[in-house]
């Protein structure tokens, strides 16, 4: 429904003109933010983001930089989709926080600006994989902001009660699932949420696979490739034997199951432990964190994806916007706040060196939990490539997985369907796809 | 029936504007202007958009161009099986939800009109109250009541031996229908009740003297007399069914059994926001609009006699 | 029934009086009540039937009220108790704490949303009713070229799915510079074909052309006749339009979601839904969403109670003739 064609915009402008004639539009003249800096006038930057504590960092910046004043809008739920509608209509903010999975789409649709000239020098402060996630065709389209290395949070009390060691490989994990469920039919080793795509993709990355790849001038699609099939077979076994629950993460139902000990382990990204601590406060001290289980013969870990701050197409002062983004994500001033208040796992060298990263967590029995995530980040293979229709692929996969959980399909069939949908959609856009 | 329609229209000579022919136009101008700007022009834009497509080439990093593709988007939408299934789903939903809701609303309206009820204001207030809860909030509220571990309703059912899963693939459609019935029965009841209240009591008296029972009067006289009100509410309920969005979209957060293209409107939203194909979404929206129009016309045709009478009143 | 709310002049049109020929037999005086029956509004009613019916009504009433009851009970709980104590049982009483938290969270943004909702609904519905009244009155009182076309368009446009035009409307508002403004929400809501239809029907039945002509002979201008007499004669019908427009704006979600980015301008529906979605990362918002929903229902309940007496007459027009 979004309006993007230039002709349509012209038509709308014509109508707007007609409207203005009546005088009703008199009350509506307002300039978008980000107008060029006249002498002495500060540049104004609109920034939308969701990381906790950004308000304070923005205030700090505004104090220190009278020339570039940033106004912050906290995004909730549906705002992600709003950004695109706003950018396409020419009413978007200057800067926005974005999942890097969606970045290729933004680049192709021309919704983000190339900021290579402003941020190229920052490269040395970022991990190679995070920098790669904002680079397309040799140009830089954003400043990385956090990544999502995975590890497994587990209930020490429950595993101890049934004499089960935290598994180190997926094979052991499946065995442990059986043992646990046999010992107590009300306890499940994990929850398989058909809609929580990050928990799926972190294992795809661990298996050195990727939904997308680039082959010369063509995209490749690997939604059902060998690595995905390996993961699919594992969860098919767990599902078929009734060893996992299948609730949606983020629902009261899910948190009820976590709180009452129905779910014994959660494997997810580095930002998850603080949410777990918030939502299951009564279980404090009963959790610990271990590396995620490994595939046979590999030390690989996985990552569910990171974010970046990008300069949107409508920004009139991309330089000023990029300067702020560069400070926000990479400066020594901000690392501690991003880690402790924001709950981010840093993608920066100075962030990884920050002492804030290595604090002990009471909820996790005094463990320095980020030691596990640091190791996970080091063991994550750089095989994942983001592609142009991540939204379509993700929707196709989650819709198909819902049918798997209901027993109407197998994971392998679901992946084949999602693969076909993803490829067809790329072709509809006129993009090259090679098999 | 005659009572509702016959009006002494003969005595109503209308000003034809002679002398000041611009007066009536001045009166309707604000509406017409707003109508053109905020209803007609967006429709034109939606139809226009549906004829184009964003095309890239190679890896796509060279940018996109907008190409005229004629009816291609319509062909794509109509060959998308899930989109077509979503129409079947809302049709099934509507065939059950609309009659059930109308039955409850009409029964309540007739009871409230019958003087058989004490404390009528309280009961009417109770029936209306759900309508005061905004649709998205109502869906959030019922979402809590549908989740077994947190729902007092499911726990109560379970304690008497009923194992209910209100979010299973087979039941979730009816759980959505329940939210709509809960929300909108009250307002439909009120519209029908108001219509009933306008009927002169003397009409029933005549039937009563002929020995007709209350039930007979309710079904045989009262209901036909408020047929236009019933038609109005039914029609808007059917339109609401075809456009079903808020309730399933919110409940989607608590169950995977509502797919992203569960209803036509959700499919449009998904195509636009998740699939990032606004042109395809425009075509789908136009298809939904035409479908709504067709269904409405069919319903109006089925009620031809009633409509004729209603339009006589115009 | 309507006569108690209509002015004396309006009563000359006898909106609710029996039509000629409608009741062929003159109404007989009701028979004397016998033991088990009583009379209510002239209807003979069995006492037993009344007790049974009233008791039977408790079932649908429970259905309508139970979720609201849950909302009330949940509003009194702390975040920790919300999902760990039985839904219909009171736990530690936190209603006051919750209300304080609701009022202070994010500098009291909730009340700003409530204020906005009131602005959108009150101003919006008043303007809508006025525009509808102007149009309906003109359609009823004047004969002019294009009148039938306009009536047809009004009828037809009631069938247009709102979501079809949500996105183009947004782009239009951006181009008009109205996105992220009060007017961006208010202006599109003024297009309310159903309200025009109701006003038209009501003007037809309640504005006698003789009065207009008499006023004209007195030299009154057309607009003065409308403002001084038409509006008053149509007032009960306009209350209906007002009510529907008010509820429509109060419940509106999709357009404000798209059009507004500034928290300070959002209505309750968008704000509360945002809280609910954000409660994923900020669990304390769950309880604020619940309390906020409860508080948001109260004004509508008051509006409803204060308009209850109008249903008998006001909604009639749309009901009987729509």
Short mmCIF file of C-alpha atoms in Angstrom, two decimals, chain A residues 20 22 43 61 114 122 129 175 188 200 228 247 266 269 317 321 329 351 365 391:
data_model
loop_
_atom_site.label_atom_id
_atom_site.label_comp_id
_atom_site.label_asym_id
_atom_site.label_seq_id
_atom_site.Cartn_x
_atom_site.Cartn_y
_atom_site.Cartn_z
CA UNK A 20 -3.77 24.94 -0.53
CA UNK A 22 -8.75 26.79 -0.38
CA UNK A 43 21.97 21.40 12.63
CA UNK A 61 25.83 14.62 23.01
CA UNK A 114 26.20 6.01 1.46
CA UNK A 122 36.11 4.02 11.96
CA UNK A 129 32.03 -9.26 10.67
CA UNK A 175 19.92 -37.23 24.76
CA UNK A 188 11.09 -29.85 28.66
CA UNK A 200 16.73 -20.49 14.12
CA UNK A 228 19.66 -25.73 7.44
CA UNK A 247 5.03 -21.47 22.65
CA UNK A 266 17.15 -21.17 26.51
CA UNK A 269 21.73 -13.96 21.95
CA UNK A 317 23.03 16.72 6.64
CA UNK A 321 24.13 12.57 11.22
CA UNK A 329 28.37 3.58 18.63
CA UNK A 351 33.63 -1.93 23.76
CA UNK A 365 24.85 -17.14 40.39
CA UNK A 391 11.37 -9.91 5.32
#
